[in-house]
Amino acid sequence: MAQKVYIETVGCQMNVLDSELVIGALRKHGYDLTDSPADADVFLFNTCSVREHAEEKTFSALGRVRLLKRDKPGAVVGVLGCMAQKDQELIRKRAPYVDMIVGTGQLAAVPELVAKVRATREPQLAVSLGRSDAGRNEVEASFVSYDPTRDPSMRPTPFQAFVRIQIGCDKFCTYCVVPSTRGPEQSRPPEHIWHEVRQLVDQGCKEVTLIGQTVNSYVHESGDRKTRLSDLIAGMHDIAGLERIKFVTNYPKDMTDDLLDAVRELPKVVKYLHVPVQSGCDEVLKRMKRNYTAGYYMDMLARCRELAPGVSVSSDFIVGFCGETEESFQKSMELVRAAKFKNSFIFKYSERGGTKAAEKYPDDVPEDVKKRRNNDLLAVQNENSRADHRAQVGTTVEVLVEGPSRREQSALSGGRKPPVPEPASAIMQLTGHSMTDHIVVFDGTERLIGHTVRVAIKDASPFTLYGDVLTDEVVGADVSREPQASAVAPRPNKFSLPLV
Ligand code: SF4
């Protein structure tokens, strides 16, 4: 009988994609994926170090697995990714029963390491040595290789996929662990990326999300040819069957006009930009080493909206960063009021060992103040989100139908709906994203899943648009095919925090 592997993933899209690659590699070695820990022979935790909360979540998951491992002495427990890279000693101390610790640059070796643990019962450690040139080659060798057989069941849906175009980061924001856990910034050759996208489209993907820590810093030089993100996108735009191209996350200083021209001119490019600002106060931005001022950011935002009219923009904020006074926080409040983001991800600063901020600046904003600032900023953002979403009422938007809505999924998994899918003609609540990345919910039949439909927007909350599908106006392909059962099944992968 095939051995079973259970995987939990926290963190950003990079981690989701890494898990997909790891599972694809293990499948080649005869493993099956299970979403039930009780059935598993191999337990993997793909981890995130960006926030303390994510690390604690991993330690509590490891605590639960320890009990399962008592009844299965042959089981293998592995910690992968950023925490493995950054906190090997801590993991060994707090969870000595962990068999493998595998850094972000060594994930391709997971099948071999599992086999070694099984053969020897010796713990295995595989991590990068640092940001040296050796580290650069090591990261490139293990990550840039693409496995086309990677497991589609790990994707967000069968018709959406993440494509890594860049790894690492050279920006060194003082609060961030990514430059040390993910290594130096490197862009993949464009030919490799185009080839990968073609393969994904052949497998049924309609939407690709190009990912990088600072995706718009992408540049690949070969001889005298220089490929920027805009060139990369233009080079994949005409792939038949590909309907949407997204890219996240953007760095404000690298938002160039040629990229904004591509967003405006190329119809398959989603009209959405995620551009983290982090703070509205210049002194705080300087301590964060973000390399721009609030004024620069607002000018960049105006340029985005001028060159790509109708584009929606979202952002990230950190509140309570070292030395953030009430006055500096009020500058973030002013910026969020003026910027009118579609939505913002707001986080309380959490000190991370090994960062410049932890070394240089005391974490001096009390927790209750951080919490209050988080709530205050969120309240202003929610007002903006409400206005942004209300403005869509009365319009018609194109939606790539991703599957049943959350409400529908919890009815299915909570037993309030029959476990066997009803006939394809049964009406259910469906969801998907518009071309401006708004979440849209509407009633429709299962056969619409995986297709692009037009939806007339009738109502809106701060986070969701509600509408009626114009059933005669499926955009593109044939919907007479049988529904894809796999599209309805809950996805085993977990995806809980945005990119920093
Ligand atoms: S916050 Fe983003 S840009 Fe800054 S160091 Fe981290 S990954 Fe790089």
Coordinates of C-alpha atoms and ligand atoms in Angstrom, one line a residue:
M1 CA 0.0 0.0 0.0
A2 CA 1.2 3.5 -0.8
Q3 CA 2.7 5.5 2.0
K4 CA 0.8 8.6 2.9
V5 CA 2.1 12.1 3.4
Y6 CA 0.3 14.9 5.3
I7 CA 1.4 18.5 4.9
E8 CA 0.5 21.8 6.5
T9 CA 1.5 25.0 5.0
V10 CA 1.5 28.5 6.6
G11 CA 2.8 31.7 5.1
C12 CA 2.9 33.2 1.7
Q13 CA 2.2 32.0 -1.8
M14 CA 5.9 31.0 -2.0
N15 CA 5.2 28.4 0.6
V16 CA 2.1 27.2 -1.1
L17 CA 4.1 26.6 -4.2
D18 CA 7.0 25.0 -2.4
S19 CA 4.5 22.5 -0.8
E20 CA 3.1 21.8 -4.2
L21 CA 6.6 21.0 -5.5
V22 CA 7.5 18.8 -2.4
I23 CA 4.3 16.8 -2.8
G24 CA 4.9 16.4 -6.6
A25 CA 8.4 15.0 -5.8
L26 CA 7.1 12.6 -3.1
R27 CA 4.4 11.3 -5.4
K28 CA 7.1 10.4 -7.9
H29 CA 8.6 8.2 -5.1
G30 CA 5.2 6.4 -4.5
Y31 CA 3.7 8.6 -1.8
D32 CA 0.0 9.6 -1.7
L33 CA -1.3 12.8 -0.2
T34 CA -3.7 12.6 2.7
D35 CA -5.6 15.4 4.5
S36 CA -6.0 13.2 7.6
P37 CA -3.0 13.2 10.0
A38 CA -4.3 9.9 11.5
D39 CA -3.6 8.2 8.2
A40 CA -0.2 9.7 7.5
D41 CA 3.2 8.0 7.6
V42 CA 5.1 11.3 6.8
F43 CA 4.1 14.6 8.5
L44 CA 5.5 17.8 6.9
F45 CA 5.2 21.4 8.2
N46 CA 6.1 24.0 5.7
T47 CA 6.7 27.0 7.9
C48 CA 6.8 30.8 8.0
S49 CA 9.0 33.1 10.1
V50 CA 7.6 36.4 9.2
R51 CA 5.4 36.6 12.4
E52 CA 5.7 35.1 15.8
H53 CA 2.1 33.9 15.6
A54 CA 3.0 31.7 12.6
E55 CA 5.9 30.1 14.4
E56 CA 3.8 29.3 17.5
K57 CA 1.2 27.8 15.3
T58 CA 3.8 25.4 13.9
F59 CA 5.0 24.4 17.4
S60 CA 1.5 23.6 18.5
A61 CA 1.0 21.5 15.4
L62 CA 4.2 19.7 16.2
G63 CA 2.9 19.1 19.7
R64 CA -0.2 17.4 18.3
V65 CA 1.9 15.2 15.9
R66 CA 4.1 14.0 18.8
L67 CA 1.1 12.1 20.2
L68 CA 0.4 10.5 16.8
K69 CA 4.0 9.6 16.4
R70 CA 4.0 7.6 19.7
D71 CA 1.6 5.1 18.0
K72 CA 3.6 5.1 14.8
P73 CA 7.3 4.7 15.6
G74 CA 8.1 4.5 11.9
A75 CA 6.6 7.8 11.0
V76 CA 8.7 10.7 9.8
V77 CA 8.2 14.3 10.9
G78 CA 9.8 17.1 8.9
V79 CA 9.9 20.9 9.4
L80 CA 10.5 22.7 6.1
G81 CA 11.0 26.2 4.9
C82 CA 11.7 29.5 6.7
M83 CA 11.7 28.3 10.3
A84 CA 13.8 25.3 9.4
Q85 CA 16.3 27.8 7.8
K86 CA 16.3 30.2 10.7
D87 CA 15.5 28.3 13.9
Q88 CA 17.2 24.8 13.6
E89 CA 18.4 24.9 17.3
L90 CA 15.1 26.0 18.7
I91 CA 13.2 23.3 16.8
R92 CA 15.6 20.7 18.0
K93 CA 15.2 21.9 21.6
R94 CA 11.4 22.3 21.6
A95 CA 10.6 19.3 19.3
P96 CA 13.4 16.8 19.6
Y97 CA 11.3 14.1 17.9
V98 CA 11.4 16.0 14.6
D99 CA 13.3 13.8 12.1
M100 CA 14.1 16.3 9.3
I101 CA 14.8 20.0 9.2
V102 CA 14.9 21.2 5.6
G103 CA 15.6 24.9 4.6
T104 CA 13.9 26.7 1.7
G105 CA 16.8 26.0 -0.6
Q106 CA 16.9 22.2 0.0
L107 CA 13.3 21.2 -0.6
A108 CA 14.1 19.3 -3.7
A109 CA 16.0 16.8 -1.4
V110 CA 12.9 16.0 0.7
P111 CA 12.3 12.5 -0.8
E112 CA 15.9 11.5 -0.4
L113 CA 15.9 12.8 3.2
V114 CA 12.7 10.9 4.1
A115 CA 14.4 7.7 2.7
K116 CA 17.5 8.4 4.8
V117 CA 15.5 8.8 8.0
R118 CA 13.6 5.6 7.3
A119 CA 16.8 3.7 6.6
T120 CA 18.9 5.0 9.5
R121 CA 16.4 6.6 12.0
E122 CA 19.0 9.4 12.2
P123 CA 17.8 13.0 12.2
Q124 CA 18.6 14.9 8.9
L125 CA 19.5 18.5 8.6
A126 CA 19.7 20.3 5.2
V127 CA 19.8 24.1 5.2
S128 CA 21.6 26.9 3.3
L129 CA 24.8 28.3 4.8
G130 CA 24.0 31.9 4.2
R131 CA 23.9 34.7 1.6
S132 CA 27.4 33.9 0.2
D133 CA 28.0 33.2 -3.5
A134 CA 27.9 29.6 -2.6
G135 CA 24.5 30.1 -1.1
R136 CA 23.4 31.8 -4.3
N137 CA 24.3 28.9 -6.5
E138 CA 22.8 26.4 -4.1
V139 CA 19.5 28.2 -4.0
E140 CA 19.4 28.5 -7.8
A141 CA 20.3 24.9 -8.3
S142 CA 17.6 23.5 -6.1
F143 CA 14.8 25.9 -6.7
V144 CA 14.8 27.0 -10.2
S145 CA 14.3 23.5 -11.4
Y146 CA 10.7 23.0 -12.3
D147 CA 9.0 19.7 -12.0
P148 CA 6.2 19.7 -14.6
T149 CA 4.6 16.7 -12.9
R150 CA 4.0 18.7 -9.7
D151 CA 0.8 17.9 -8.0
P152 CA -2.3 19.8 -9.4
S153 CA -4.3 18.8 -6.3
M154 CA -2.2 21.2 -4.3
R155 CA -3.1 24.2 -6.4
P156 CA -5.6 26.8 -5.3
T157 CA -8.0 25.3 -7.9
P158 CA -7.3 23.1 -10.9
F159 CA -7.4 26.2 -13.2
Q160 CA -5.2 28.6 -11.2
A161 CA -1.5 28.2 -10.5
F162 CA 1.4 30.1 -8.9
V163 CA 4.5 30.5 -10.9
R164 CA 7.7 31.5 -9.2
I165 CA 9.6 34.0 -11.3
Q166 CA 12.0 35.3 -8.7
I167 CA 13.4 34.0 -5.4
G168 CA 15.0 35.8 -2.5
C169 CA 15.3 39.5 -1.7
D170 CA 18.0 42.1 -1.6
K171 CA 16.0 44.9 -0.1
F172 CA 16.8 44.2 3.6
C173 CA 13.9 46.0 5.3
T174 CA 15.1 46.1 8.9
Y175 CA 12.1 44.1 10.3
C176 CA 12.2 41.3 7.8
V177 CA 13.7 37.8 7.9
V178 CA 13.2 37.0 4.3
P179 CA 16.6 38.1 2.9
S180 CA 18.2 35.6 5.4
T181 CA 15.7 32.8 5.0
R182 CA 15.2 33.0 1.2
G183 CA 18.6 34.2 0.2
P184 CA 19.7 36.6 -2.5
E185 CA 17.3 38.0 -5.1
Q186 CA 17.5 36.0 -8.3
S187 CA 15.3 36.1 -11.4
R188 CA 14.6 33.0 -13.4
P189 CA 15.3 32.9 -17.1
P190 CA 12.2 34.0 -19.1
E191 CA 12.3 30.9 -21.3
H192 CA 12.0 28.7 -18.3
I193 CA 9.0 30.7 -17.1
W194 CA 7.2 30.7 -20.5
H195 CA 7.8 27.0 -20.8
E196 CA 6.3 26.4 -17.4
V197 CA 3.2 28.6 -18.2
R198 CA 2.7 26.7 -21.4
Q199 CA 2.8 23.4 -19.5
L200 CA 0.4 24.6 -16.9
V201 CA -2.1 25.8 -19.6
D202 CA -1.8 22.4 -21.3
Q203 CA -2.9 20.9 -17.9
G204 CA -6.0 23.2 -17.8
C205 CA -4.7 26.3 -16.0
K206 CA -6.4 29.5 -17.1
E207 CA -4.9 31.9 -14.6
V208 CA -1.3 32.2 -13.5
T209 CA 0.0 34.3 -10.6
L210 CA 3.6 35.3 -11.0
I211 CA 5.2 35.4 -7.6
G212 CA 8.3 37.0 -6.1
Q213 CA 9.1 38.8 -2.8
T214 CA 9.4 42.0 -4.9
V215 CA 8.0 40.7 -8.2
N216 CA 8.3 44.0 -10.0
S217 CA 12.0 44.0 -9.4
Y218 CA 12.2 41.0 -11.8
V219 CA 14.9 41.5 -14.3
H220 CA 16.9 38.8 -16.2
E221 CA 20.0 39.7 -18.2
S222 CA 21.5 37.4 -20.7
G223 CA 24.2 38.8 -23.0
D224 CA 22.9 42.1 -24.1
R225 CA 19.3 41.1 -23.7
K226 CA 17.5 42.4 -20.6
T227 CA 14.0 41.1 -19.8
R228 CA 11.9 43.1 -17.4
L229 CA 8.6 42.0 -15.8
S230 CA 6.7 43.8 -18.5
D231 CA 8.6 41.9 -21.2
L232 CA 8.1 38.6 -19.4
I233 CA 4.3 39.2 -19.3
A234 CA 4.2 40.3 -22.9
G235 CA 6.0 37.1 -23.8
M236 CA 3.3 34.9 -22.3
H237 CA 0.3 37.0 -23.1
D238 CA -0.6 35.3 -26.3
I239 CA -0.4 31.7 -25.0
A240 CA -3.7 30.2 -26.2
G241 CA -5.9 29.1 -23.3
L242 CA -4.3 31.4 -20.8
E243 CA -6.9 33.9 -19.7
R244 CA -5.4 35.8 -16.7
I245 CA -2.0 36.9 -15.6
K246 CA -1.5 38.3 -12.1
F247 CA 1.6 39.3 -10.3
V248 CA 2.4 39.8 -6.6
T249 CA 4.0 41.4 -4.5
N250 CA 5.2 44.8 -5.7
Y251 CA 7.9 47.0 -4.3
P252 CA 6.9 50.8 -4.5
K253 CA 10.3 51.9 -5.8
D254 CA 10.2 49.4 -8.7
M255 CA 6.8 50.4 -10.1
T256 CA 8.0 51.4 -13.5
D257 CA 6.0 53.0 -16.3
D258 CA 6.6 50.1 -18.7
L259 CA 4.9 47.8 -16.3
L260 CA 1.9 50.1 -15.8
D261 CA 1.6 50.4 -19.6
A262 CA 1.5 46.6 -19.7
V263 CA -1.3 46.5 -17.1
R264 CA -3.3 49.0 -19.2
E265 CA -2.6 47.6 -22.6
L266 CA -2.6 43.8 -22.2
P267 CA -6.2 42.5 -21.7
K268 CA -5.2 39.3 -19.9
V269 CA -3.3 41.2 -17.2
V270 CA -5.4 41.5 -14.1
K271 CA -6.0 45.2 -13.2
Y272 CA -4.8 44.9 -9.7
L273 CA -1.6 45.9 -7.8
H274 CA -0.6 44.9 -4.3
V275 CA 2.0 47.5 -3.2
P276 CA 2.8 47.4 0.5
V277 CA 3.5 50.9 2.0
Q278 CA 4.0 49.7 5.6
S279 CA 3.8 53.2 7.2
G280 CA 2.7 56.8 6.4
C281 CA 5.5 58.3 8.5
D282 CA 8.8 59.1 6.9
E283 CA 10.9 58.6 10.1
V284 CA 9.3 55.1 10.6
L285 CA 9.9 54.3 6.9
K286 CA 13.5 55.3 7.3
R287 CA 13.9 53.0 10.4
M288 CA 12.3 50.2 8.4
K289 CA 14.8 51.0 5.6
R290 CA 12.0 51.0 3.0
N291 CA 14.0 53.5 0.9
Y292 CA 11.0 55.8 0.0
T293 CA 9.0 58.5 1.8
A294 CA 5.2 58.6 2.2
G295 CA 5.1 61.4 -0.5
Y296 CA 7.0 59.2 -2.9
Y297 CA 4.5 56.4 -2.3
M298 CA 1.5 58.7 -2.9
D299 CA 3.1 60.0 -6.2
M300 CA 3.7 56.4 -7.3
L301 CA 0.0 55.6 -6.5
A302 CA -1.2 58.5 -8.5
R303 CA 1.0 57.3 -11.4
C304 CA -0.5 53.8 -11.2
R305 CA -4.0 55.3 -11.4
E306 CA -3.1 57.6 -14.2
L307 CA -1.3 55.1 -16.4
A308 CA -3.6 52.2 -15.6
P309 CA -7.1 53.7 -15.2
G310 CA -9.5 51.6 -13.1
V311 CA -6.7 49.6 -11.5
S312 CA -7.4 48.5 -7.9
V313 CA -4.6 48.8 -5.4
S314 CA -4.2 47.1 -2.0
S315 CA -1.5 47.5 0.6
D316 CA 0.2 46.2 3.8
F317 CA 0.8 48.2 7.0
I318 CA 2.8 47.4 10.1
V319 CA 1.6 49.2 13.2
G320 CA 3.6 49.7 16.4
F321 CA 7.0 49.4 14.7
C322 CA 9.9 50.5 17.0
G323 CA 9.7 54.1 17.9
E324 CA 6.2 54.7 16.3
T325 CA 4.7 57.6 18.2
E326 CA 1.1 58.6 18.2
E327 CA 2.0 61.4 15.8
S328 CA 3.7 59.0 13.4
F329 CA 0.8 56.6 13.6
Q330 CA -1.6 59.4 12.7
K331 CA 0.4 59.8 9.5
S332 CA -0.5 56.2 8.6
M333 CA -4.1 57.1 9.3
E334 CA -3.9 60.1 7.0
L335 CA -2.2 58.0 4.3
V336 CA -4.8 55.2 4.4
R337 CA -7.6 57.8 4.3
A338 CA -6.1 59.5 1.2
A339 CA -4.9 56.4 -0.6
K340 CA -8.3 54.7 -0.9
F341 CA -7.0 51.2 -1.2
K342 CA -9.3 48.4 -2.1
N343 CA -8.1 46.6 1.0
S344 CA -5.1 46.5 3.3
F345 CA -3.5 43.8 5.3
I346 CA -2.6 45.3 8.7
F347 CA -0.2 43.7 11.1
K348 CA 1.1 44.5 14.6
Y349 CA 4.9 44.6 14.6
S350 CA 6.4 41.4 15.9
E351 CA 10.1 41.4 16.6
R352 CA 12.0 38.7 14.7
G353 CA 15.4 37.5 15.9
G354 CA 18.2 38.0 13.5
T355 CA 16.8 41.2 11.9
K356 CA 18.4 44.6 12.0
A357 CA 15.4 46.0 13.8
A358 CA 15.8 43.5 16.6
E359 CA 19.4 44.4 16.9
K360 CA 19.1 48.2 16.7
Y361 CA 15.7 49.3 17.9
P362 CA 13.8 48.4 21.1
D363 CA 10.3 47.0 20.5
D364 CA 8.9 49.8 22.5
V365 CA 5.3 50.2 21.6
P366 CA 3.1 48.4 24.2
E367 CA 0.9 45.5 23.0
D368 CA -2.3 47.2 23.9
V369 CA -1.3 50.3 21.9
K370 CA -0.4 48.1 18.9
K371 CA -3.8 46.5 19.1
R372 CA -5.6 49.8 19.3
R373 CA -3.7 51.2 16.4
N374 CA -4.4 48.1 14.4
N375 CA -8.1 48.5 15.1
D376 CA -8.1 52.2 14.3
L377 CA -6.4 51.7 11.0
L378 CA -8.6 48.8 10.1
A379 CA -11.7 50.9 10.8
V380 CA -10.6 53.6 8.3
Q381 CA -9.6 51.0 5.7
N382 CA -13.0 49.2 6.1
E383 CA -14.8 52.5 5.3
N384 CA -12.7 52.8 2.2
S385 CA -13.3 49.2 1.3
R386 CA -17.0 49.7 1.7
A387 CA -17.0 52.7 -0.6
D388 CA -14.8 50.9 -3.1
H389 CA -17.1 47.9 -3.2
R390 CA -20.3 50.0 -3.3
A391 CA -19.0 51.8 -6.3
Q392 CA -19.1 48.5 -8.2
V393 CA -22.9 48.1 -7.7
G394 CA -24.6 48.4 -11.1
T395 CA -21.6 47.3 -13.1
T396 CA -21.0 44.0 -14.8
V397 CA -17.8 42.2 -14.1
E398 CA -16.0 39.2 -15.5
V399 CA -15.4 36.4 -12.9
L400 CA -13.3 33.3 -13.2
V401 CA -15.5 30.9 -11.2
E402 CA -13.3 29.2 -8.6
G403 CA -15.8 27.0 -6.9
P404 CA -18.4 26.9 -4.2
S405 CA -18.4 29.9 -1.8
R406 CA -17.2 29.5 1.7
R407 CA -20.8 29.3 2.9
E408 CA -21.4 26.5 0.4
Q409 CA -18.2 24.7 1.4
S410 CA -19.0 24.7 5.1
A411 CA -22.5 23.4 4.3
L412 CA -21.0 20.6 2.3
S413 CA -18.3 19.8 5.0
G414 CA -20.7 20.3 7.9
G415 CA -23.1 17.7 6.5
R416 CA -25.9 20.1 5.9
K417 CA -25.7 19.2 2.2
P418 CA -25.4 15.7 0.8
P419 CA -21.8 14.6 0.5
V420 CA -22.4 13.2 -3.0
P421 CA -22.7 16.2 -5.4
E422 CA -26.1 17.0 -6.6
P423 CA -26.9 17.0 -10.3
A424 CA -24.8 19.5 -12.3
S425 CA -28.0 21.5 -12.7
A426 CA -28.4 22.1 -9.0
I427 CA -28.0 25.7 -7.9
M428 CA -25.3 26.5 -5.4
Q429 CA -23.5 29.6 -4.2
L430 CA -20.3 30.1 -6.2
T431 CA -17.4 32.5 -5.9
G432 CA -14.5 33.9 -7.9
H433 CA -12.5 37.0 -8.5
S434 CA -13.1 39.9 -10.9
M435 CA -10.4 41.3 -13.1
T436 CA -9.8 44.0 -10.4
D437 CA -9.4 41.2 -7.8
H438 CA -12.7 41.8 -6.0
I439 CA -14.3 38.7 -4.5
V440 CA -17.7 38.0 -6.2
V441 CA -20.4 35.7 -4.9
F442 CA -23.4 34.6 -6.9
D443 CA -25.7 31.6 -7.5
G444 CA -25.0 29.2 -10.4
T445 CA -24.5 25.6 -11.3
E446 CA -21.5 23.5 -10.8
R447 CA -20.8 23.4 -14.5
L448 CA -19.7 27.0 -14.4
I449 CA -16.7 26.2 -12.2
G450 CA -13.5 26.9 -14.1
H451 CA -15.1 29.2 -16.6
T452 CA -15.3 33.0 -16.9
V453 CA -18.8 34.4 -16.6
R454 CA -20.2 37.9 -16.5
V455 CA -21.9 38.9 -13.3
A456 CA -24.2 41.8 -12.8
I457 CA -23.3 43.3 -9.4
K458 CA -26.4 44.0 -7.2
D459 CA -25.0 44.5 -3.7
A460 CA -21.7 44.9 -1.8
S461 CA -20.2 44.5 1.6
P462 CA -16.7 45.9 2.5
F463 CA -15.1 42.7 1.3
T464 CA -17.5 41.0 -1.2
L465 CA -19.6 41.8 -4.2
Y466 CA -22.9 40.0 -4.7
G467 CA -24.5 39.6 -8.1
D468 CA -26.4 37.6 -10.7
V469 CA -24.6 35.6 -13.3
L470 CA -25.7 36.4 -16.8
T471 CA -25.9 32.7 -17.8
D472 CA -26.0 33.3 -21.5
E473 CA -22.8 35.1 -21.4
V474 CA -20.1 32.6 -20.4
V475 CA -16.9 34.1 -21.7
G476 CA -14.8 31.8 -23.8
A477 CA -15.2 28.1 -23.7
D478 CA -17.8 25.3 -23.8
V479 CA -19.6 24.7 -20.5
S480 CA -21.4 21.6 -21.6
R481 CA -18.7 19.3 -20.2
E482 CA -19.1 17.4 -17.0
P483 CA -18.3 19.2 -13.8
Q484 CA -14.9 18.7 -12.3
A485 CA -15.4 17.0 -9.0
S486 CA -11.9 17.9 -7.9
A487 CA -12.9 21.6 -8.1
V488 CA -15.5 21.1 -5.4
A489 CA -13.3 19.1 -3.0
P490 CA -11.8 21.1 -0.1
R491 CA -8.1 21.8 -0.9
P492 CA -5.6 20.2 1.5
N493 CA -3.2 23.0 1.5
K494 CA -3.5 25.9 3.9
F495 CA -2.7 29.5 3.1
S496 CA -3.0 31.9 5.9
L497 CA -0.8 34.9 5.6
P498 CA 0.0 37.3 2.7
L499 CA 3.5 38.0 1.4
V500 CA 5.3 40.7 3.3
Ligands
SF4_1 S1 9.7 43.2 3.5 FE1 9.7 42.5 1.3 S2 11.1 43.9 0.3 FE2 11.5 44.1 2.5 S3 13.2 42.6 2.9 FE3 11.2 41.6 3.3 S4 10.7 40.5 1.4 FE4 12.3 42.1 0.9

